[in-house]
Coordinates of C-alpha atoms in Angstrom, one line a residue:
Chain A
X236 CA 1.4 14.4 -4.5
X237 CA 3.3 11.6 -2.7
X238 CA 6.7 12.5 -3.7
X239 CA 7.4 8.9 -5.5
X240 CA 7.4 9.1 -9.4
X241 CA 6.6 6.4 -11.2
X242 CA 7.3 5.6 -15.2
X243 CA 5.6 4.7 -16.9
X244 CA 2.2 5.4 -16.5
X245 CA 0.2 2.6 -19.0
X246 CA 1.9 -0.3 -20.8
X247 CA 0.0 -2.0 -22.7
X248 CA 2.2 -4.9 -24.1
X249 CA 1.8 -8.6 -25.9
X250 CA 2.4 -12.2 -23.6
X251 CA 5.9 -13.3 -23.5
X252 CA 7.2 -9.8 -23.5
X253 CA 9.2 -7.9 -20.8
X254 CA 8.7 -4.7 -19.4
X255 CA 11.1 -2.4 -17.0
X256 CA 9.0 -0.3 -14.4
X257 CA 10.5 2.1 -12.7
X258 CA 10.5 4.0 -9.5
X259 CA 11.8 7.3 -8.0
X260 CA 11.0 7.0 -4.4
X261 CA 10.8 11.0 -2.2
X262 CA 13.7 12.4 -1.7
X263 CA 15.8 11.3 1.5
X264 CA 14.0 7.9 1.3
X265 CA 15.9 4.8 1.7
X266 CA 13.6 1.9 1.4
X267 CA 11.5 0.9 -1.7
X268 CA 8.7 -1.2 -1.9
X269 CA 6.7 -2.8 -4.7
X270 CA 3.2 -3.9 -4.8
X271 CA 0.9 -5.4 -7.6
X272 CA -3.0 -4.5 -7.3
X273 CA -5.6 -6.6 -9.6
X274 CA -9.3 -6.9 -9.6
X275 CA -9.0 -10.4 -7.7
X276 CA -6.2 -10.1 -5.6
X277 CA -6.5 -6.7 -4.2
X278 CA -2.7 -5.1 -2.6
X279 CA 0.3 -7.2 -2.3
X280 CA 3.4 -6.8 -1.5
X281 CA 5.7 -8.5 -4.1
X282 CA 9.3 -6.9 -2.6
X283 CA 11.4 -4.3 -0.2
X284 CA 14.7 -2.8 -0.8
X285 CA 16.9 -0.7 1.2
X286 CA 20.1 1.5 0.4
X287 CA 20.2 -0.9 -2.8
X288 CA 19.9 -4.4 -1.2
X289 CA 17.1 -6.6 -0.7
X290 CA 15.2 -6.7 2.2
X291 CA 12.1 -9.0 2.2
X292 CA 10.5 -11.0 -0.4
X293 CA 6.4 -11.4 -1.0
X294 CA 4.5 -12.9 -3.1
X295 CA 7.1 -11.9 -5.9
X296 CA 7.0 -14.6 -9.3
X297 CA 10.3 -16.2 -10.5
X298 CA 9.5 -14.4 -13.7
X299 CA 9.7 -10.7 -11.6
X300 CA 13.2 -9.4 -10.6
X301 CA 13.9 -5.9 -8.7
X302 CA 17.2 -4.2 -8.2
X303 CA 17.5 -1.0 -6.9
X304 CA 20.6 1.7 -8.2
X305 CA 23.1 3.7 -6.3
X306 CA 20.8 6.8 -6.6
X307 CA 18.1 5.1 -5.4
X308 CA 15.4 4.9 -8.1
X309 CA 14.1 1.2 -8.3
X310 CA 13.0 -0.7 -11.4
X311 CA 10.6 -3.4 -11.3
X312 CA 11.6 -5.9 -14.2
X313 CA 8.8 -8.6 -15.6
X314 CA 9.1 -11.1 -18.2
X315 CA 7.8 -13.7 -19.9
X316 CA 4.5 -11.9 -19.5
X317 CA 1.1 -13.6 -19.1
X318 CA -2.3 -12.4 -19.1
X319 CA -3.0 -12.6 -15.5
X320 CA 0.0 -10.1 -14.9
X321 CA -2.5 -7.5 -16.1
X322 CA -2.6 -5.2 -12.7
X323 CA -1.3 -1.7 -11.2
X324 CA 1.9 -2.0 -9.7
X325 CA 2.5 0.6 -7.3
X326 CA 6.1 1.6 -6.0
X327 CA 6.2 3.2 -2.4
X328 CA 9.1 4.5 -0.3
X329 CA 9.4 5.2 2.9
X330 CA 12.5 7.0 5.7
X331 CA 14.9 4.4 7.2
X332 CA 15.4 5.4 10.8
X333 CA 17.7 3.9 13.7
X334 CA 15.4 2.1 16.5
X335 CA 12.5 1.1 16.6
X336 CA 10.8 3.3 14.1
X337 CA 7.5 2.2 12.5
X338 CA 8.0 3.6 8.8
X339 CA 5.2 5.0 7.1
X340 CA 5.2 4.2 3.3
X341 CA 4.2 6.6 0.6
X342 CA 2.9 5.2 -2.8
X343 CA 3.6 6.6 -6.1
X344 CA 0.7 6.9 -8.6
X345 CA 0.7 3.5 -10.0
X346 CA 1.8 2.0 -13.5
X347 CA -1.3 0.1 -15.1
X348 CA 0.3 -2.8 -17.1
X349 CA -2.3 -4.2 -19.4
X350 CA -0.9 -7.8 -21.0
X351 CA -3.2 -8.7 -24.4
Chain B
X231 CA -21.0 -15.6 -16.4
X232 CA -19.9 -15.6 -12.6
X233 CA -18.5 -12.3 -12.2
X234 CA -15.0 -12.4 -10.8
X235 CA -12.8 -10.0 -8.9
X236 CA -13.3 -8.8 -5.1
X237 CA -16.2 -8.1 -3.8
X238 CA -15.8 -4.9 -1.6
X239 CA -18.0 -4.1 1.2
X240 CA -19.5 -0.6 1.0
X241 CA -20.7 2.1 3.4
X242 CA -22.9 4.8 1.6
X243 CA -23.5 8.0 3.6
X244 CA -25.0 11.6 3.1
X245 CA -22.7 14.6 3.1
X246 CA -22.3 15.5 7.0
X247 CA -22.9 12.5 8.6
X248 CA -20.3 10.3 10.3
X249 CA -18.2 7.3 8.7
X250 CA -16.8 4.5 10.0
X251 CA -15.0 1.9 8.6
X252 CA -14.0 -1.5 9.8
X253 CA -11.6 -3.6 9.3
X254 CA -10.2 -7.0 10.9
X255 CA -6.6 -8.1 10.9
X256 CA -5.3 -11.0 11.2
X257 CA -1.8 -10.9 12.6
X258 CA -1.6 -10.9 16.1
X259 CA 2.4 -9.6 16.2
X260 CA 1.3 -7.0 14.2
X261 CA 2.0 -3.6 16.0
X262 CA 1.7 -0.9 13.5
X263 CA -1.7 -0.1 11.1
X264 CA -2.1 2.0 8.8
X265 CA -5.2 4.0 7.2
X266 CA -5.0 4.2 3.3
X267 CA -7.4 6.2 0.8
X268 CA -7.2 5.3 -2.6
X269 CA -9.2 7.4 -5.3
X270 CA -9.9 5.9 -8.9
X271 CA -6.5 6.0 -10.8
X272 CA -4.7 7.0 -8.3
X273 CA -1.9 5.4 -5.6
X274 CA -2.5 4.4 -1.9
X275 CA -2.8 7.7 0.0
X276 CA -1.7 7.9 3.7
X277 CA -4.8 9.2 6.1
X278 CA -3.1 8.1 9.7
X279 CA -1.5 5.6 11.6
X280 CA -1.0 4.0 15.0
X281 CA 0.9 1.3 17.0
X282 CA 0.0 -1.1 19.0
X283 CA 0.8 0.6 22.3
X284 CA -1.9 3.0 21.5
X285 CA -5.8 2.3 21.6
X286 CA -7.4 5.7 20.2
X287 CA -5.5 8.4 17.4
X288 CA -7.0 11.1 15.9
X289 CA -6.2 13.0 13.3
X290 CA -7.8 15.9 11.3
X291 CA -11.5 15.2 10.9
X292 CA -10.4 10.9 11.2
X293 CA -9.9 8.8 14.1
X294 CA -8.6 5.3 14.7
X295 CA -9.6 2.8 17.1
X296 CA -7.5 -0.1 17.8
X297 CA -9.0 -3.0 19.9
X298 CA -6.0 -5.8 19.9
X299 CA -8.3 -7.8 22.0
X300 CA -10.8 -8.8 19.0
X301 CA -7.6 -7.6 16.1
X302 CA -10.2 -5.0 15.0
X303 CA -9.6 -1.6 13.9
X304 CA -12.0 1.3 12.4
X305 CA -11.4 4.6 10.9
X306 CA -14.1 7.2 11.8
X307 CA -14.3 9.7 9.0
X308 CA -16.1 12.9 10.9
X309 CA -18.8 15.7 8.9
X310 CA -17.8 13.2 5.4
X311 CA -17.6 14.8 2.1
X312 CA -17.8 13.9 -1.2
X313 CA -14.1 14.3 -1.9
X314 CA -14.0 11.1 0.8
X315 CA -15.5 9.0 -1.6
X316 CA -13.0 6.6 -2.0
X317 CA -11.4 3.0 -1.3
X318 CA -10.3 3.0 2.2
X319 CA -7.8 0.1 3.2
X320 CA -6.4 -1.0 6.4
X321 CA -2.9 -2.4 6.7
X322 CA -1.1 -4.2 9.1
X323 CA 2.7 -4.5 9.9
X324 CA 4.5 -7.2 12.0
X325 CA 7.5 -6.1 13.7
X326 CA 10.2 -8.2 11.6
X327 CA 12.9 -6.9 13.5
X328 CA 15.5 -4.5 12.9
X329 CA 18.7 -5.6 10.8
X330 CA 22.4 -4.0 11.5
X331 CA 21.8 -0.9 9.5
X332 CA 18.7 -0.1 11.8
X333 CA 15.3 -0.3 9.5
X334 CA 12.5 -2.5 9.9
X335 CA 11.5 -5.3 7.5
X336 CA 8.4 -3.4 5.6
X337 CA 6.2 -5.9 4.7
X338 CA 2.2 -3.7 4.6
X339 CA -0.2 -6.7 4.5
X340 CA -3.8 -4.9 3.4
X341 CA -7.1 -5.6 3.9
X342 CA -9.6 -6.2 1.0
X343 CA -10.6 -2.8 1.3
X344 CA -14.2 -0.7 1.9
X345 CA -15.7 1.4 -0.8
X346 CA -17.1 4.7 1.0
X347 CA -19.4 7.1 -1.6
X348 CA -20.8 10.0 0.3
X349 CA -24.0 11.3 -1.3
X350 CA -24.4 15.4 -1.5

């Protein structure tokens, strides 16, 4: 066990619909990340926050947003669904150190969203 | 129909014997990897790590190489189990500098990923 929950753990929703995901990252961590996993696109990195403000941007749709809250959870918003957003979308977190610290990033268990 | 989706390279072993897996980055500012392990349903799982001042880490049972020269890296998996069977992905980070509040830009870029089944 990681220490990041994630909620929910299927969705299973209709195209043009919208769907909150939503991330608690371990405990003391600062920095949030979100990635979306499919069958032909393997791992990427759609966004990064940090204390509650953005940090970097990937290959992140118009349609997506992210925020992260003063307690630090995170939720992944996506609307206007389409089929090919059918994918696990995994939150990780990770300690935010002063200096040049390389960060280690540990993922949560995944939500599968299935779009029909 | 043409199937579509990744096709993963495998390594299929026997209980016991060695593992390595490769992997090729592409980034040549990277300067931290990491070693993932994902099982079926489940999130990336951190295995070990190692920056780019380093050539050689080892870990419990695992060891990575890092040759910057060729942007190559491998994770030797030692006496492998079944309870390796797994996806194993490499993933590279790029510096990105470090912004007023001190953290680093986190961007993981990941490889396609190698599908290691150990045989009993």
């Amino acid at each position: 066990d990681s220490g990041v929950t994630q909620t929910p753990k299927h969705l299973i929703t209709a195209t043009g619909q919208r769907v909150t995901l939503r991330c608690s990252p371990r405990s003391g961590d600062l920095s949030v990340y979100w990635y979306q996993q499919s069958l032909d696109q393997g791992l990427q990195f759609l966004i990064q926050y940090y204390n509650g403000e953005e940090r970097a941007k990937g290959n992140i749709l118009e349609r997506f947003s992210a925020q992260q809250f003063p307690d630090l959870h995170s939720e992944l918003n996506l609307s206007s669904l389409e089929l090919g957003d059918s994918a696990l979308y995994f939150c990780a977190s990770s300690v935010a150190l002063s200096g040049r610290y390389q960060e280690t990033q540990y993922f949560g268990p995944g939500t599968r969203l299935l779009v029909l | 129909g043409e199937s579509v989706g990744l096709h993963l390279p495998t390594l299929s072993v026997q209980e016991g014997d060695n593992s390595i897996i490769n992997c090729a980055y592409s980034n040549s500012a990277s300067d931290y990897f990491i070693w993932y392990k994902q099982e079926s349903g489940k999130g990336p799982q951190f295995i070990i790590d190692i920056r780019s001042n380093m050539d050689k880490r080892q870990g419990q049972r695992v060891t990575v190489l890092l040759n910057k020269t060729v942007k190559h890296l491998s994770l030797q998996i030692a006496a492998t189990q079944p309870g390796d069977s797994a996806v194993y992905f490499c993933a590279e980070k790029a510096g990105g500098g470090f912004n007023a509040g001190g953290t680093s830009y986190g961007k993981l870029t990941f490889g396609q990923g190698t599908i290691l089944t150990v045989h009993p």
